[in-house]
Coordinates of C-alpha atoms and ligand atoms in Angstrom, one line a residue:
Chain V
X1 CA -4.1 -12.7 17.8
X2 CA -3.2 -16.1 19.0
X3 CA -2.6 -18.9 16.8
X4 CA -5.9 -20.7 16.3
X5 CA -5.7 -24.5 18.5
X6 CA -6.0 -27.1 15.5
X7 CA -4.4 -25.4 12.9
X8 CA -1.1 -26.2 13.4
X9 CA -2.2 -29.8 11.6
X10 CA -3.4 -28.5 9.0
X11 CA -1.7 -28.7 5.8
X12 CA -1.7 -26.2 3.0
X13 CA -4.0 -28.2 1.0
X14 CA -6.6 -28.2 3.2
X15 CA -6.6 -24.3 4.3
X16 CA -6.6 -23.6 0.4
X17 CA -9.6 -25.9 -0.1
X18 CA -11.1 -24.3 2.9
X19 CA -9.9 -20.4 1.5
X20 CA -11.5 -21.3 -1.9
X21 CA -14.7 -23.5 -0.8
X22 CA -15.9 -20.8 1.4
X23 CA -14.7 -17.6 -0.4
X24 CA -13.1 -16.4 2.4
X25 CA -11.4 -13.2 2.1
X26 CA -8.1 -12.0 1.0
X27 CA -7.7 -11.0 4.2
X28 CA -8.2 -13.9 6.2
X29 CA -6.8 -16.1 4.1
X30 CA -3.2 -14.7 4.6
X31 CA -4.1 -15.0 8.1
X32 CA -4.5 -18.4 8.1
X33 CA -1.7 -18.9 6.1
X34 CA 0.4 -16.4 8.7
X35 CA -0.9 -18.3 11.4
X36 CA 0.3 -21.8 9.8
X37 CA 4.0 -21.6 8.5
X38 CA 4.4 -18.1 10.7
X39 CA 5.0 -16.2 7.3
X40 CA 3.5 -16.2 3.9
X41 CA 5.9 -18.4 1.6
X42 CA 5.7 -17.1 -2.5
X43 CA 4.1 -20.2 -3.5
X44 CA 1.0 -19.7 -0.6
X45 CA 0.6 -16.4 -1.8
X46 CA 0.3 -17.4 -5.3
X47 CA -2.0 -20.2 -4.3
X48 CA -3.9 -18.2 -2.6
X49 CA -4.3 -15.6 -5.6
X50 CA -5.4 -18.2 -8.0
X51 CA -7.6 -20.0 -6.1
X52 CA -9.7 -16.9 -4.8
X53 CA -9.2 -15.1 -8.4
X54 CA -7.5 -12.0 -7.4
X55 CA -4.5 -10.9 -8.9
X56 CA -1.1 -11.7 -7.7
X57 CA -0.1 -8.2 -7.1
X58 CA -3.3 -7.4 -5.2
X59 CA -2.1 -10.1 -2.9
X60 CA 1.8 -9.0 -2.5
X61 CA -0.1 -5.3 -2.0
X62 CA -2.0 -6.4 0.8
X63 CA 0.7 -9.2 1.9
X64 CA 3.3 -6.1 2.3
X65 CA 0.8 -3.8 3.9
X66 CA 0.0 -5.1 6.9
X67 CA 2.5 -5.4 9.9
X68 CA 0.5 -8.9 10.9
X69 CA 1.8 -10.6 7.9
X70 CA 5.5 -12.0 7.2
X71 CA 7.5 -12.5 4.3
X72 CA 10.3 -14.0 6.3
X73 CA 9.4 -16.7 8.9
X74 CA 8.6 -15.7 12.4
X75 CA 9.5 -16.9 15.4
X76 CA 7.7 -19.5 17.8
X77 CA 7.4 -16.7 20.2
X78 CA 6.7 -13.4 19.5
X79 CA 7.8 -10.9 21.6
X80 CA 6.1 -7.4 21.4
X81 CA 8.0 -5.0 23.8
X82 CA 6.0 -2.2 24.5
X83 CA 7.4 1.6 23.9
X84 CA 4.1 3.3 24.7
X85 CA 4.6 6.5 26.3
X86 CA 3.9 5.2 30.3
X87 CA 5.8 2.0 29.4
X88 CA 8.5 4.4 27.8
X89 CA 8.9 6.3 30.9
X90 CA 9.1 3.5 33.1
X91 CA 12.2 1.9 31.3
X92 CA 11.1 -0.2 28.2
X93 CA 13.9 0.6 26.2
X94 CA 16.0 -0.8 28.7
X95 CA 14.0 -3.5 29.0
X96 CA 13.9 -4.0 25.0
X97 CA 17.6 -3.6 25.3
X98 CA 18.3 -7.0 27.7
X99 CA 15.4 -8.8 25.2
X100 CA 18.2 -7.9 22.5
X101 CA 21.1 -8.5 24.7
X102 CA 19.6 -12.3 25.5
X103 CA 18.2 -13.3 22.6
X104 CA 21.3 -11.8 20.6
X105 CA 18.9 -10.6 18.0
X106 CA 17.7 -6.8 16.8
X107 CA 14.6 -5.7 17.6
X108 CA 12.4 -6.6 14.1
X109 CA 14.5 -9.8 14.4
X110 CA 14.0 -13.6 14.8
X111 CA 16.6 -15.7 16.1
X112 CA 18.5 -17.9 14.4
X113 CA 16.9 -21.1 16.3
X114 CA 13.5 -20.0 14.8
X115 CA 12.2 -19.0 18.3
X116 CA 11.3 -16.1 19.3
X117 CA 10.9 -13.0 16.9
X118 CA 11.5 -9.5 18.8
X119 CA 9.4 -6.7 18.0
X120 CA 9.0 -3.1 19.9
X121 CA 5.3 -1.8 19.6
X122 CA 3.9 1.3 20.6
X123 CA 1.4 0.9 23.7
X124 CA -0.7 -2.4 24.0
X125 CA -3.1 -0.9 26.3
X126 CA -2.0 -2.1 29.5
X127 CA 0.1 1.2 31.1
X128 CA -1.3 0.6 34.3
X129 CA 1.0 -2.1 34.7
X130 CA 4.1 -0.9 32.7
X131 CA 6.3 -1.7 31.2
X132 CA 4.8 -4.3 30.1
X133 CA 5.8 -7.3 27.1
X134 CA 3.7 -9.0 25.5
X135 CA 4.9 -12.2 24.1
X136 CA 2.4 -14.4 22.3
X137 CA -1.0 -13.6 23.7
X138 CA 0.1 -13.5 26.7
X139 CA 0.8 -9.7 29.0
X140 CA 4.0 -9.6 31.1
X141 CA 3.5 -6.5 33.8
X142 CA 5.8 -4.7 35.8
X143 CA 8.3 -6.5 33.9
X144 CA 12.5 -5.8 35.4
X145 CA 15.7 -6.5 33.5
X146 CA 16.6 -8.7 35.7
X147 CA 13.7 -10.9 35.2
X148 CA 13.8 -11.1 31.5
X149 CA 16.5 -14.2 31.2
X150 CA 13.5 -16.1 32.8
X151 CA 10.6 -15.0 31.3
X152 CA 12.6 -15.6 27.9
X153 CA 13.7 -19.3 29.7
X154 CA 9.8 -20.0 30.7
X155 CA 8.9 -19.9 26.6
X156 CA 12.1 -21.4 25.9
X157 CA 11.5 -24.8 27.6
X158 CA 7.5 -24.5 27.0
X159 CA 7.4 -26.8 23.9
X160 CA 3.9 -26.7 23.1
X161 CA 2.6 -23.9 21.7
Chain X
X1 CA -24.1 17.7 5.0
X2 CA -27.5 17.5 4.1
X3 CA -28.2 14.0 2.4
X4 CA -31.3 15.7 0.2
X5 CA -32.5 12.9 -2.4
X6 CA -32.7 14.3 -5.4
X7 CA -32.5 12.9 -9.3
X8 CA -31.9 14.2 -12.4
X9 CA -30.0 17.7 -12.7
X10 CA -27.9 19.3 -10.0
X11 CA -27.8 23.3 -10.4
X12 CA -25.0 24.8 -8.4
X13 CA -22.1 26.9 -8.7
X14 CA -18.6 27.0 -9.6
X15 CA -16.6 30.3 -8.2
X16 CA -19.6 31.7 -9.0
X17 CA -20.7 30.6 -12.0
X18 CA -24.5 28.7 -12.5
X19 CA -23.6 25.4 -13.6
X20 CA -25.7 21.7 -14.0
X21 CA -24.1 18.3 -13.3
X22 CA -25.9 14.9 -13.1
X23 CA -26.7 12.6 -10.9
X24 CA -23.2 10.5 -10.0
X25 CA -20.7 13.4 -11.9
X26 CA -18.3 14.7 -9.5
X27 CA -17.3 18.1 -9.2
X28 CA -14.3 18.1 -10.9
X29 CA -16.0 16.3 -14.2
X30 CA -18.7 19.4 -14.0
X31 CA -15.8 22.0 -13.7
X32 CA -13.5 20.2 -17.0
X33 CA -17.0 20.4 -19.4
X34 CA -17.5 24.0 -18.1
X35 CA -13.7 25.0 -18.1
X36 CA -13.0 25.7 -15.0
X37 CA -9.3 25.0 -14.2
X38 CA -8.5 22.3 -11.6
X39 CA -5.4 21.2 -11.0
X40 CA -5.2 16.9 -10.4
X41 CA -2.1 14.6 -10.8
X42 CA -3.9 11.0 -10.5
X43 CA -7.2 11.6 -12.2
X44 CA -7.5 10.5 -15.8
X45 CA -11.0 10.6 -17.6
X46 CA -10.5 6.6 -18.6
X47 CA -10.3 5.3 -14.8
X48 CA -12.0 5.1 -11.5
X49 CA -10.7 8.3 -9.6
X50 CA -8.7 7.4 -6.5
X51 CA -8.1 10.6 -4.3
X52 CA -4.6 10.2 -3.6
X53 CA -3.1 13.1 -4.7
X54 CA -5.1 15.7 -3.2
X55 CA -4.1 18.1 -5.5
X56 CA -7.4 18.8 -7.1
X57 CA -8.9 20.6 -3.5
X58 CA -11.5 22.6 -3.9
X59 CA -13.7 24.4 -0.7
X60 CA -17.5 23.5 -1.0
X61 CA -19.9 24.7 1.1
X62 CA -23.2 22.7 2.3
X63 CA -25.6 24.9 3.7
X64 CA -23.9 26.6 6.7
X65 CA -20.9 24.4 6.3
X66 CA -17.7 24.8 4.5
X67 CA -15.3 22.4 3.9
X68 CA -12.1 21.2 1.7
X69 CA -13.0 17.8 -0.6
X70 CA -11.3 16.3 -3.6
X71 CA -13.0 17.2 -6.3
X72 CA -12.3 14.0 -8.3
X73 CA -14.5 11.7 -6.0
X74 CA -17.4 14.3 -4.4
X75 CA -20.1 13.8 -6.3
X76 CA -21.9 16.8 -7.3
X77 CA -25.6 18.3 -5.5
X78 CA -28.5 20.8 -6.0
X79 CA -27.4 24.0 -4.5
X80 CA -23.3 23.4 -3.3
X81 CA -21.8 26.3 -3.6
X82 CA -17.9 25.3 -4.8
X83 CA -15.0 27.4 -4.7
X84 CA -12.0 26.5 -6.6
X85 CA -9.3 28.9 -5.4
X86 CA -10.2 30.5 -2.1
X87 CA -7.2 31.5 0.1
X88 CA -7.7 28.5 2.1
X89 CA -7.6 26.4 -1.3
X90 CA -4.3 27.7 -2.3
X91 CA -2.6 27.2 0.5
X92 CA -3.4 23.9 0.8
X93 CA -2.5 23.0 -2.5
X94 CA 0.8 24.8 -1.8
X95 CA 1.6 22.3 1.1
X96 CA 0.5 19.7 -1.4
X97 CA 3.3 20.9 -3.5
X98 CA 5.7 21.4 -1.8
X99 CA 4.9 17.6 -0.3
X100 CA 5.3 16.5 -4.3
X101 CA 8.2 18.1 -4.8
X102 CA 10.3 16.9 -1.6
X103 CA 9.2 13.6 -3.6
X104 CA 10.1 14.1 -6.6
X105 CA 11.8 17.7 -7.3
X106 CA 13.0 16.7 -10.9
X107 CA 9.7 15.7 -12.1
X108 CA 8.9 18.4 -14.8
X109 CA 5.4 18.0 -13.9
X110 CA 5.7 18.9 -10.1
X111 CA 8.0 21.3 -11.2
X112 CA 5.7 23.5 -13.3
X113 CA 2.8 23.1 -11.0
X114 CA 5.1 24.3 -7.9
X115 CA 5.9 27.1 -10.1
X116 CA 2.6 28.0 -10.7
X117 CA 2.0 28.5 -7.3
X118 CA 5.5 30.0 -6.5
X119 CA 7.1 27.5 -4.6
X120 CA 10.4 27.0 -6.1
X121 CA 12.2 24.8 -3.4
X122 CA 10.5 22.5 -0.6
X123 CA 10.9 22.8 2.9
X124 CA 10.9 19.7 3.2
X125 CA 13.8 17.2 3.4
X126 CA 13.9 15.2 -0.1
X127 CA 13.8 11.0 1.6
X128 CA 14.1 9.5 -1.9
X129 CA 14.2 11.1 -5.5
X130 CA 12.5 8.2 -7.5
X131 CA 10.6 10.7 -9.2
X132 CA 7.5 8.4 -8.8
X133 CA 4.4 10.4 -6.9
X134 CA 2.5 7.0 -5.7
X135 CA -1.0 8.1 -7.8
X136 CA -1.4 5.2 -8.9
X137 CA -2.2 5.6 -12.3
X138 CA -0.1 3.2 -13.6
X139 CA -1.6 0.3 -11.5
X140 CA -4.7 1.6 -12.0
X141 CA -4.4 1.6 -15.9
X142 CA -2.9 -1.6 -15.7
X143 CA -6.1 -3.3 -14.0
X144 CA -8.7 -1.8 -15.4
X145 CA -7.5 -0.6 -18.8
X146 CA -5.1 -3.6 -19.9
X147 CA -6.5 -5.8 -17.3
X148 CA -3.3 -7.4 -16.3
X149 CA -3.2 -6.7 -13.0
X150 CA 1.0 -6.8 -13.9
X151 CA 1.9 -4.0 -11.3
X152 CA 0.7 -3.4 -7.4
X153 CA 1.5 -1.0 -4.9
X154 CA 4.0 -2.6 -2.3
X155 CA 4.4 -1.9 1.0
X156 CA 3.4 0.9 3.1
X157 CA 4.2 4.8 4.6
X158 CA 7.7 5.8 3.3
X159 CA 8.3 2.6 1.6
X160 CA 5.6 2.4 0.1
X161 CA 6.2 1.7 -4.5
X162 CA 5.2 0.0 -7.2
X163 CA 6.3 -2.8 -8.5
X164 CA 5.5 -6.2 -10.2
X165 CA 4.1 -9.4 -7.6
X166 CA 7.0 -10.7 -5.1
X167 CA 9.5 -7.9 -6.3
X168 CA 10.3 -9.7 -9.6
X169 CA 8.8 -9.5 -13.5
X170 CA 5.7 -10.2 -13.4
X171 CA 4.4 -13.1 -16.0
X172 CA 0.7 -11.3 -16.2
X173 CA 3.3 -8.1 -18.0
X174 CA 2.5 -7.8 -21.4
X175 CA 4.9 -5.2 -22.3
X176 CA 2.0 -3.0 -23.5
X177 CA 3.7 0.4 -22.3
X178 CA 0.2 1.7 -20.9
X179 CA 2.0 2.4 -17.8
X180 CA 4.8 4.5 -19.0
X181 CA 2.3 6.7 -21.4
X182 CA 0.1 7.4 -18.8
X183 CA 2.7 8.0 -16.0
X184 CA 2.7 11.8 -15.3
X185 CA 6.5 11.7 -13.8
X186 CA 8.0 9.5 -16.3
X187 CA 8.9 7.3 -13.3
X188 CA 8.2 4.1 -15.3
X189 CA 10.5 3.5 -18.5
X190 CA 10.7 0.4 -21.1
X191 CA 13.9 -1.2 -22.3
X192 CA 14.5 -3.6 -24.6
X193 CA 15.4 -6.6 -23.4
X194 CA 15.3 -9.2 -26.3
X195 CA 15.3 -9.5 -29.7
X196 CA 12.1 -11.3 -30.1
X197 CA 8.5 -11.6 -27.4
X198 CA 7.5 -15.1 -28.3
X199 CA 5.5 -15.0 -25.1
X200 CA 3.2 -12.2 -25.9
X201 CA 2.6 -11.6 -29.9
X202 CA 3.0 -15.7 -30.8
X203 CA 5.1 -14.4 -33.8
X204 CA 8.5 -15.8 -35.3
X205 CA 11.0 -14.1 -33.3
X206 CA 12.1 -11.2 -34.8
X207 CA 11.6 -7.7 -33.0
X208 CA 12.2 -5.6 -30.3
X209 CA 11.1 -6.6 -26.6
X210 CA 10.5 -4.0 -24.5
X211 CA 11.6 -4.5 -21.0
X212 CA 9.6 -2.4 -18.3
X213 CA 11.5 -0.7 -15.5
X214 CA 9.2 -1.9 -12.9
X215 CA 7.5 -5.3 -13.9
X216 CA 10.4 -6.7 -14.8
X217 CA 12.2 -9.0 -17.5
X218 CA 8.3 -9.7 -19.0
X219 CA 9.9 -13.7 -18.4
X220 CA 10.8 -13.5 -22.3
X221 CA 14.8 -13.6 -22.5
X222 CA 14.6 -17.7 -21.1
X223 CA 11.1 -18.6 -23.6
X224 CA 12.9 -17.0 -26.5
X225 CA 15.9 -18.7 -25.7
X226 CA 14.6 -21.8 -25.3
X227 CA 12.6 -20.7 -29.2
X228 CA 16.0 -20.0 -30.8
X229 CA 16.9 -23.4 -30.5
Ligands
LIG1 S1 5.1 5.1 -11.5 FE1 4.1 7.0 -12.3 S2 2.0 6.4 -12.7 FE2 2.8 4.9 -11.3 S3 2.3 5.6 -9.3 FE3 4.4 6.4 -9.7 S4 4.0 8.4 -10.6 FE4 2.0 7.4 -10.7
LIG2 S1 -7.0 14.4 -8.7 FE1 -8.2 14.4 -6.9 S2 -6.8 13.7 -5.4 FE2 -5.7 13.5 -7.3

């Protein structure tokens, strides 16, 4: 799921108006807000919960249920490592391994310049070209430890999301 | 299955026994008003079953085809033919069991019903003894009995609890106790926490608060400070 273009200037007012205007669902609401601030901050929870007349604690159920959403802030980049079975066998934990090593962070992790967040995930679908990352929405194939210090330098310097 | 329509009265039968349910009544509500014993952990009459803790198994058979369901949610039809403690049955109740107690072994509850079925220790490994089973009878009561909607689940697979909105006491609580009667593992407990509840009863300040174990403070010790002045 990338970040939706255009967003990124909306404010909170205006995806709450939007969340309670068009009844849109629990669901997609905390996406919105996920996709906004890169986490769901107490008082957008509790925003969202009033304005679409659910309960709080239906909203911290689902908020806490799903891996997509955040209760901490994310990175800029997220980095999904893959640790499917092909991309297993053909080194990802080493490759997760220099991710850690570089970005000096632990895999569930964001680092401390708000940057990139470092996940392992179990198979993305691309084996045929393992091991592969996946960082943003964009696939990494064949990807070497030696090559990780650029990839993570390419997103690094790329200011725009 | 076959999706017959049909309206009115169901016969079918119960290990056995001829027995009539209606249109909508599941099978365990058929088997409680003709006394058949099934065991179930998060089914009470006053609220929406919810199928979680699949101790109330039963085998029902559908023409050719024989299956396990929850009898708390399968909703009853002309001609089922329901077993309530086949082989199969029992066993798979066992493993329910023994899954309950690796939860919560002190639970007199799980205890008894293990015991019932022989099983005195679990294989499995115990991960956390918080005695609480997850069958969501407290949150349930707590929406659609109280309607507070004080209490959610949180989380999910091994972390998985209850607990009030953004892990602190939840200002919907209002120290009712519905929760903690209704909780089959006495996982929930209250506490007293104040000397008055200005924030629930609108009263002069002058009894006992309870304070419950998992929503929280009930956000009365600062109000009935801030009343004592
Ligand atoms: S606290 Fe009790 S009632 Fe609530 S889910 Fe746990 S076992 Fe069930
Ligand atoms: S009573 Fe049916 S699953 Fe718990």
């Amino acid at each position: 799921m990338g970040q939706p273009k255009g967003l990124v200037s909306e404010n909170a007012y205006t995806i709450l108006n939007e969340v309670e205007e068009k009844r849109v669902s629990l669901i997609a609401a905390l996406q919105k807000i996920q996709a906004r601030y890169r986490y769901l901050p107490e008082t957008a929870m509790r925003q969202v919960a009033a304005r679409l007349r659910v309960p709080v604690s239906q909203v911290y159920h689902v908020a806490t249920f799903y891996s997509a959403f955040s209760l901490k802030p994310k990175g800029r980049h997220i980095v999904n490592v893959c640790l499917g079975t092909a991309c297993h066998v053909k080194g990802a934990g080493l490759i997760l391994d220099r991710f850690k090593r570089e970005l000096k962070v632990d895999e569930g992790d964001t680092t401390e310049d708000g940057q990139f967040t470092l996940q392992a995930v179990r198979c993305i679908g691309c084996c045929s070209i393992a091991p592969a990352v996946m960082i943003d929405t964009e696939t990494h194939g064949y990807v070497r430890q030696d090559k990780v210090a650029d990839i993570i330098k390419r997103y690094r310097e790329s200011k725009e999301k | 299955m076959s999706h017959v329509e049909w309206q009115g009265q169901a016969k079918f039968t119960i290990d056995g026994k001829e027995v009539v349910g209606y249109k909508g009544e599941t099978i365990l509500e058929v088997a409680r008003r003709e006394g058949i014993n099934i065991p179930t952990l998060c089914y009470h009459e006053a609220l929406e079953p919810y199928a979680v803790c699949r101790l109330c198994l039963v085998e029902v058979t559908v023409g050719k085809r024989t299956r396990l369901v929850t009898s708390c949610i399968y909703e009853v039809a002309p001609g089922i033919e329901v077993k309530t403690s086949t082989e199969r049955v029992t066993r798979n109740r066992k493993a329910v069991l023994e899954l309950l107690l690796a939860r919560a072994p002190d639970a007199p509850v799980i205890r008894k019903l293990a015991a019932e079925y022989g099983i005195e220790k679990s294989r499995y490994p115990l991960i956390k003894n918080d005695n609480c089973i997850l069958c969501g009878l407290c949150v349930r009561a707590c929406r659609e009995i109280v309607g507070a909607d004080a209490i959610g689940f949180i989380d999910r697979g091994t972390e998985r609890r209850v607990g009030p909105p953004i892990e602190r006491q939840s200002e919907r609580c209002i120290g009712c106790g519905t929760c903690v009667y209704i909780c089959p593992t006495a996982a929930i407990s209250l506490k007293d926490v104040s000397k008055s509840m200005p924030g629930v009863h609108k009263h002069p300040y002058d009894y006992e608060a309870p304070e419950c174990s998992i929503c929280g403070e009930m956000n009365l010790e600062s109000e009935s400070k801030a009343g004592e002045r």
